[in-house]
Amino acid sequence: MSEELKRTVEVFTGAYASGKSESALNRALQYARRGKDITLVDLDTVEPAYCLRPIVEDLKEKGISIIAQTDYFGLGEAGSYVTAEQINCLSKNGDMIIDVGYGASGLDILDILNNIEEEKDLRIYLVVNTSKFETRDKASILEYIDFSSGLNKRPWKKFSGFISNTHLSDETTKEDIIRGYDKLKEVSEETGIPIVAIGADEKFLNEFPDGEYDGVPVWFYTRYMPKALW
């Protein structure tokens, strides 16, 4: 592998309550378990109250480096403050996971990151929960793809893949997960954007014993975000 392709930067975004933050931090855990040098960046300025701050130490103990806002408090947009460490996060070595906010303003926050356009392996994932009104069916998902791609269009700002993460919190069933995947598969076939993974709570391990469904890997999540609201 060439020198410039030695690291991957993955960005996770999605509608409100899609599970994007849970997907991002569990993806970081996957990297850490493989012995990778991984940094998780909390860059959610849309809903900063729902952040990684309360679970930073837990994640560090699991081998994840964290870049997050830890000094300023506020509700909603009032808490939007970005540090130099966040802006310059890409100067750090190793693989990186970036969790951004929802909607157009979420993905546009990437514009402030120094040298992001120079990343050779940048992957931007849209986390889709079809139980949410904004992404309830094919038409709404297609509309949300355009909306969430940001107001400031850039050649590098395009979706590399979907994370199918349909859930109803504790009431989720295997049938819900599969139904959501089937809806998203229609969108994938039309847009050419692949479904790279299916998100599922770790309680579904026995429901998907091969760790996949329809040839797509299932990422089993340990739920941390219920502890993250301060």
mmCIF file of C-alpha atoms in Angstrom:
data_model
loop_
_atom_site.group_PDB
_atom_site.id
_atom_site.type_symbol
_atom_site.label_atom_id
_atom_site.label_comp_id
_atom_site.label_asym_id
_atom_site.label_seq_id
_atom_site.Cartn_x
_atom_site.Cartn_y
_atom_site.Cartn_z
ATOM 1 C CA MET A 1 0.000 0.000 0.000
ATOM 2 C CA SER A 2 1.377 3.436 -0.916
ATOM 3 C CA GLU A 3 2.328 5.937 1.752
ATOM 4 C CA GLU A 4 -0.616 8.255 1.088
ATOM 5 C CA LEU A 5 -3.185 5.450 1.387
ATOM 6 C CA LYS A 6 -2.102 4.241 4.798
ATOM 7 C CA ARG A 7 -5.029 5.782 6.630
ATOM 8 C CA THR A 8 -8.781 5.977 6.269
ATOM 9 C CA VAL A 9 -11.041 8.825 7.367
ATOM 10 C CA GLU A 10 -14.688 7.880 7.807
ATOM 11 C CA VAL A 11 -17.440 10.457 8.370
ATOM 12 C CA PHE A 12 -20.848 9.537 9.797
ATOM 13 C CA THR A 13 -23.948 11.667 9.388
ATOM 14 C CA GLY A 14 -27.692 11.072 9.296
ATOM 15 C CA ALA A 15 -31.080 12.391 10.338
ATOM 16 C CA TYR A 16 -31.884 13.151 13.964
ATOM 17 C CA ALA A 17 -31.954 9.903 16.006
ATOM 18 C CA SER A 18 -30.705 7.849 13.072
ATOM 19 C CA GLY A 19 -28.020 6.345 15.277
ATOM 20 C CA LYS A 20 -25.115 8.083 13.566
ATOM 21 C CA SER A 21 -23.166 8.703 16.784
ATOM 22 C CA GLU A 22 -23.690 5.126 17.971
ATOM 23 C CA SER A 23 -22.571 3.916 14.537
ATOM 24 C CA ALA A 24 -19.499 6.157 14.600
ATOM 25 C CA LEU A 25 -18.262 5.177 18.030
ATOM 26 C CA ASN A 26 -18.925 1.467 17.501
ATOM 27 C CA ARG A 27 -17.011 1.702 14.231
ATOM 28 C CA ALA A 28 -14.129 3.251 16.173
ATOM 29 C CA LEU A 29 -14.301 0.289 18.558
ATOM 30 C CA GLN A 30 -13.954 -2.074 15.591
ATOM 31 C CA TYR A 31 -10.726 -0.331 14.595
ATOM 32 C CA ALA A 32 -9.422 -0.385 18.178
ATOM 33 C CA ARG A 33 -10.073 -4.130 18.508
ATOM 34 C CA ARG A 34 -7.931 -4.679 15.406
ATOM 35 C CA GLY A 35 -5.078 -2.828 17.054
ATOM 36 C CA LYS A 36 -5.457 0.213 14.809
ATOM 37 C CA ASP A 37 -4.412 3.721 15.811
ATOM 38 C CA ILE A 38 -7.888 5.260 15.781
ATOM 39 C CA THR A 39 -9.207 8.705 16.696
ATOM 40 C CA LEU A 40 -12.898 9.512 17.158
ATOM 41 C CA VAL A 41 -13.753 13.163 16.509
ATOM 42 C CA ASP A 42 -16.982 14.602 17.915
ATOM 43 C CA LEU A 43 -17.825 17.386 15.454
ATOM 44 C CA ASP A 44 -21.540 17.640 16.115
ATOM 45 C CA THR A 45 -22.255 21.375 16.377
ATOM 46 C CA VAL A 46 -25.950 20.918 15.588
ATOM 47 C CA GLU A 47 -26.834 19.083 18.800
ATOM 48 C CA PRO A 48 -23.771 19.523 21.026
ATOM 49 C CA ALA A 49 -25.696 18.662 24.190
ATOM 50 C CA TYR A 50 -25.888 15.063 22.935
ATOM 51 C CA CYS A 51 -22.168 14.537 22.770
ATOM 52 C CA LEU A 52 -19.355 12.188 23.717
ATOM 53 C CA ARG A 53 -18.239 14.252 26.725
ATOM 54 C CA PRO A 54 -19.687 11.951 29.439
ATOM 55 C CA ILE A 55 -18.222 8.777 27.925
ATOM 56 C CA VAL A 56 -14.795 9.998 26.838
ATOM 57 C CA GLU A 57 -12.925 8.136 29.588
ATOM 58 C CA ASP A 58 -14.812 4.883 28.868
ATOM 59 C CA LEU A 59 -13.824 5.053 25.208
ATOM 60 C CA LYS A 60 -10.211 5.952 25.962
ATOM 61 C CA GLU A 61 -9.940 2.837 28.121
ATOM 62 C CA LYS A 62 -10.923 0.819 25.058
ATOM 63 C CA GLY A 63 -8.030 2.205 23.009
ATOM 64 C CA ILE A 64 -9.755 5.085 21.212
ATOM 65 C CA SER A 65 -8.248 8.571 21.095
ATOM 66 C CA ILE A 66 -10.932 11.244 21.440
ATOM 67 C CA ILE A 67 -11.162 14.781 20.114
ATOM 68 C CA ALA A 68 -14.277 16.397 21.577
ATOM 69 C CA GLN A 69 -15.544 19.651 22.994
ATOM 70 C CA THR A 70 -15.073 19.334 26.756
ATOM 71 C CA ASP A 71 -14.882 22.906 28.044
ATOM 72 C CA TYR A 72 -18.047 24.661 26.886
ATOM 73 C CA PHE A 73 -21.650 23.917 27.732
ATOM 74 C CA GLY A 74 -24.863 24.988 26.070
ATOM 75 C CA LEU A 75 -28.144 23.803 24.659
ATOM 76 C CA GLY A 76 -28.641 23.317 20.938
ATOM 77 C CA GLU A 77 -26.913 25.885 18.742
ATOM 78 C CA ALA A 78 -25.943 27.914 21.832
ATOM 79 C CA GLY A 79 -23.286 25.330 22.572
ATOM 80 C CA SER A 80 -21.659 25.525 19.138
ATOM 81 C CA TYR A 81 -17.990 26.201 19.703
ATOM 82 C CA VAL A 82 -15.212 24.555 17.728
ATOM 83 C CA THR A 83 -11.674 24.219 19.059
ATOM 84 C CA ALA A 84 -8.370 24.412 17.203
ATOM 85 C CA GLU A 85 -7.877 20.715 17.960
ATOM 86 C CA GLN A 86 -11.113 19.895 16.152
ATOM 87 C CA ILE A 87 -10.290 22.122 13.172
ATOM 88 C CA ASN A 88 -6.829 20.566 12.856
ATOM 89 C CA CYS A 89 -7.833 17.001 13.695
ATOM 90 C CA LEU A 90 -6.625 15.682 10.327
ATOM 91 C CA SER A 91 -3.052 16.586 11.213
ATOM 92 C CA LYS A 92 -3.143 13.682 13.661
ATOM 93 C CA ASN A 93 -1.723 10.365 12.418
ATOM 94 C CA GLY A 94 -3.727 7.176 12.145
ATOM 95 C CA ASP A 95 -7.233 6.265 11.066
ATOM 96 C CA MET A 96 -10.065 8.608 11.989
ATOM 97 C CA ILE A 97 -13.815 8.500 12.563
ATOM 98 C CA ILE A 98 -15.683 11.822 12.459
ATOM 99 C CA ASP A 99 -19.189 12.178 13.898
ATOM 100 C CA VAL A 100 -21.007 15.226 12.513
ATOM 101 C CA GLY A 101 -24.482 16.652 13.059
ATOM 102 C CA TYR A 102 -27.632 16.023 11.072
ATOM 103 C CA GLY A 103 -28.990 17.821 8.043
ATOM 104 C CA ALA A 104 -27.182 20.116 5.643
ATOM 105 C CA SER A 105 -25.471 22.091 8.413
ATOM 106 C CA GLY A 106 -24.030 18.877 9.813
ATOM 107 C CA LEU A 107 -22.039 17.879 6.753
ATOM 108 C CA ASP A 108 -21.048 21.455 5.991
ATOM 109 C CA ILE A 109 -19.027 21.531 9.213
ATOM 110 C CA LEU A 110 -16.439 19.476 7.312
ATOM 111 C CA ASP A 111 -15.509 22.620 5.374
ATOM 112 C CA ILE A 112 -13.691 23.993 8.426
ATOM 113 C CA LEU A 113 -11.343 20.995 8.672
ATOM 114 C CA ASN A 114 -7.904 21.880 7.434
ATOM 115 C CA ASN A 115 -6.745 19.806 4.422
ATOM 116 C CA ILE A 116 -9.761 17.518 4.256
ATOM 117 C CA GLU A 117 -9.760 17.830 0.460
ATOM 118 C CA GLU A 118 -6.319 16.180 0.442
ATOM 119 C CA GLU A 119 -7.454 12.968 2.142
ATOM 120 C CA LYS A 120 -6.892 10.037 -0.233
ATOM 121 C CA ASP A 121 -9.317 7.628 1.457
ATOM 122 C CA LEU A 122 -12.225 9.740 2.673
ATOM 123 C CA ARG A 123 -15.493 7.885 3.140
ATOM 124 C CA ILE A 124 -18.722 9.682 4.025
ATOM 125 C CA TYR A 125 -21.528 7.450 5.268
ATOM 126 C CA LEU A 126 -25.207 8.302 5.600
ATOM 127 C CA VAL A 127 -26.826 6.426 8.474
ATOM 128 C CA VAL A 128 -30.467 5.697 7.629
ATOM 129 C CA ASN A 129 -33.181 4.792 10.114
ATOM 130 C CA THR A 130 -36.396 4.211 8.155
ATOM 131 C CA SER A 131 -38.473 4.472 11.327
ATOM 132 C CA LYS A 132 -37.769 8.226 11.236
ATOM 133 C CA PHE A 133 -40.143 10.480 9.286
ATOM 134 C CA GLU A 134 -37.300 12.145 7.335
ATOM 135 C CA THR A 135 -36.175 8.800 5.860
ATOM 136 C CA ARG A 136 -39.361 6.728 6.033
ATOM 137 C CA ASP A 137 -39.470 5.536 2.416
ATOM 138 C CA LYS A 138 -37.627 5.608 -0.904
ATOM 139 C CA ALA A 139 -38.810 9.075 -1.908
ATOM 140 C CA SER A 140 -37.939 10.673 1.419
ATOM 141 C CA ILE A 141 -34.525 8.986 1.551
ATOM 142 C CA LEU A 142 -33.699 10.262 -1.930
ATOM 143 C CA GLU A 143 -34.734 13.750 -0.858
ATOM 144 C CA TYR A 144 -32.681 13.499 2.327
ATOM 145 C CA ILE A 145 -29.564 12.445 0.402
ATOM 146 C CA ASP A 146 -29.645 15.714 -1.498
ATOM 147 C CA PHE A 147 -30.521 17.767 1.578
ATOM 148 C CA SER A 148 -27.862 16.264 3.811
ATOM 149 C CA SER A 149 -25.067 16.536 1.260
ATOM 150 C CA GLY A 150 -24.649 20.099 2.453
ATOM 151 C CA LEU A 151 -25.216 23.579 1.112
ATOM 152 C CA ASN A 152 -21.575 24.051 0.139
ATOM 153 C CA LYS A 153 -21.004 21.571 -2.653
ATOM 154 C CA ARG A 154 -17.480 20.214 -2.965
ATOM 155 C CA PRO A 155 -16.097 17.460 -5.255
ATOM 156 C CA TRP A 156 -14.979 15.443 -2.225
ATOM 157 C CA LYS A 157 -18.278 15.879 -0.366
ATOM 158 C CA LYS A 158 -20.210 12.870 -1.629
ATOM 159 C CA PHE A 159 -21.635 9.774 0.023
ATOM 160 C CA SER A 160 -19.505 6.637 -0.189
ATOM 161 C CA GLY A 161 -22.108 4.375 1.347
ATOM 162 C CA PHE A 162 -25.174 3.840 3.526
ATOM 163 C CA ILE A 163 -25.390 2.333 6.989
ATOM 164 C CA SER A 164 -28.812 0.680 7.298
ATOM 165 C CA ASN A 165 -29.737 1.313 10.919
ATOM 166 C CA THR A 166 -33.499 1.029 11.239
ATOM 167 C CA HIS A 167 -34.421 0.738 14.895
ATOM 168 C CA LEU A 168 -37.160 1.546 17.388
ATOM 169 C CA SER A 169 -34.876 1.694 20.407
ATOM 170 C CA ASP A 170 -35.627 -1.171 22.836
ATOM 171 C CA GLU A 171 -38.701 -2.236 20.847
ATOM 172 C CA THR A 172 -36.710 -3.086 17.708
ATOM 173 C CA THR A 173 -37.238 -6.526 16.179
ATOM 174 C CA LYS A 174 -35.259 -8.437 13.579
ATOM 175 C CA GLU A 175 -38.152 -7.844 11.188
ATOM 176 C CA ASP A 176 -37.773 -4.061 11.680
ATOM 177 C CA ILE A 177 -34.076 -4.287 10.800
ATOM 178 C CA ILE A 178 -34.720 -6.307 7.647
ATOM 179 C CA ARG A 179 -37.670 -4.156 6.560
ATOM 180 C CA GLY A 180 -35.511 -1.054 6.839
ATOM 181 C CA TYR A 181 -32.717 -2.715 4.895
ATOM 182 C CA ASP A 182 -35.108 -3.681 2.085
ATOM 183 C CA LYS A 183 -36.306 -0.067 1.751
ATOM 184 C CA LEU A 184 -32.756 1.235 1.660
ATOM 185 C CA LYS A 185 -31.724 -1.421 -0.848
ATOM 186 C CA GLU A 186 -34.149 0.099 -3.368
ATOM 187 C CA VAL A 187 -32.434 3.461 -2.917
ATOM 188 C CA SER A 188 -29.003 1.853 -3.178
ATOM 189 C CA GLU A 189 -29.888 0.218 -6.472
ATOM 190 C CA GLU A 190 -31.200 3.493 -7.894
ATOM 191 C CA THR A 191 -28.359 5.735 -6.716
ATOM 192 C CA GLY A 192 -25.425 3.336 -6.949
ATOM 193 C CA ILE A 193 -24.493 4.148 -3.353
ATOM 194 C CA PRO A 194 -23.739 0.803 -1.649
ATOM 195 C CA ILE A 195 -25.031 -0.355 1.717
ATOM 196 C CA VAL A 196 -21.764 -1.001 3.531
ATOM 197 C CA ALA A 197 -23.242 -2.315 6.772
ATOM 198 C CA ILE A 198 -26.393 -3.035 8.744
ATOM 199 C CA GLY A 199 -26.450 -1.664 12.278
ATOM 200 C CA ALA A 200 -28.021 -3.812 14.987
ATOM 201 C CA ASP A 201 -27.941 -3.916 18.760
ATOM 202 C CA GLU A 202 -25.641 -6.628 20.112
ATOM 203 C CA LYS A 203 -28.702 -8.447 21.465
ATOM 204 C CA PHE A 204 -29.337 -9.559 17.858
ATOM 205 C CA LEU A 205 -26.076 -11.547 17.642
ATOM 206 C CA ASN A 206 -27.950 -14.849 17.543
ATOM 207 C CA GLU A 207 -30.442 -13.528 14.987
ATOM 208 C CA PHE A 208 -27.635 -12.997 12.468
ATOM 209 C CA PRO A 209 -25.248 -15.861 13.357
ATOM 210 C CA ASP A 210 -23.151 -15.422 10.203
ATOM 211 C CA GLY A 211 -22.604 -11.749 10.961
ATOM 212 C CA GLU A 212 -24.259 -10.701 7.715
ATOM 213 C CA TYR A 213 -27.555 -10.437 5.885
ATOM 214 C CA ASP A 214 -27.988 -10.527 2.114
ATOM 215 C CA GLY A 215 -24.206 -10.442 1.803
ATOM 216 C CA VAL A 216 -23.936 -7.211 3.837
ATOM 217 C CA PRO A 217 -21.968 -7.195 7.122
ATOM 218 C CA VAL A 218 -23.951 -6.645 10.318
ATOM 219 C CA TRP A 219 -22.273 -4.310 12.796
ATOM 220 C CA PHE A 220 -23.382 -5.297 16.295
ATOM 221 C CA TYR A 221 -23.548 -2.225 18.515
ATOM 222 C CA THR A 222 -22.882 -1.865 22.197
ATOM 223 C CA ARG A 223 -25.079 1.058 23.159
ATOM 224 C CA TYR A 224 -23.145 3.935 24.700
ATOM 225 C CA MET A 225 -25.120 6.994 23.641
ATOM 226 C CA PRO A 226 -27.899 6.666 26.277
ATOM 227 C CA LYS A 227 -25.158 7.596 28.764
ATOM 228 C CA ALA A 228 -23.919 10.526 26.693
ATOM 229 C CA LEU A 229 -26.692 13.106 27.240
ATOM 230 C CA TRP A 230 -25.612 15.644 29.830
#
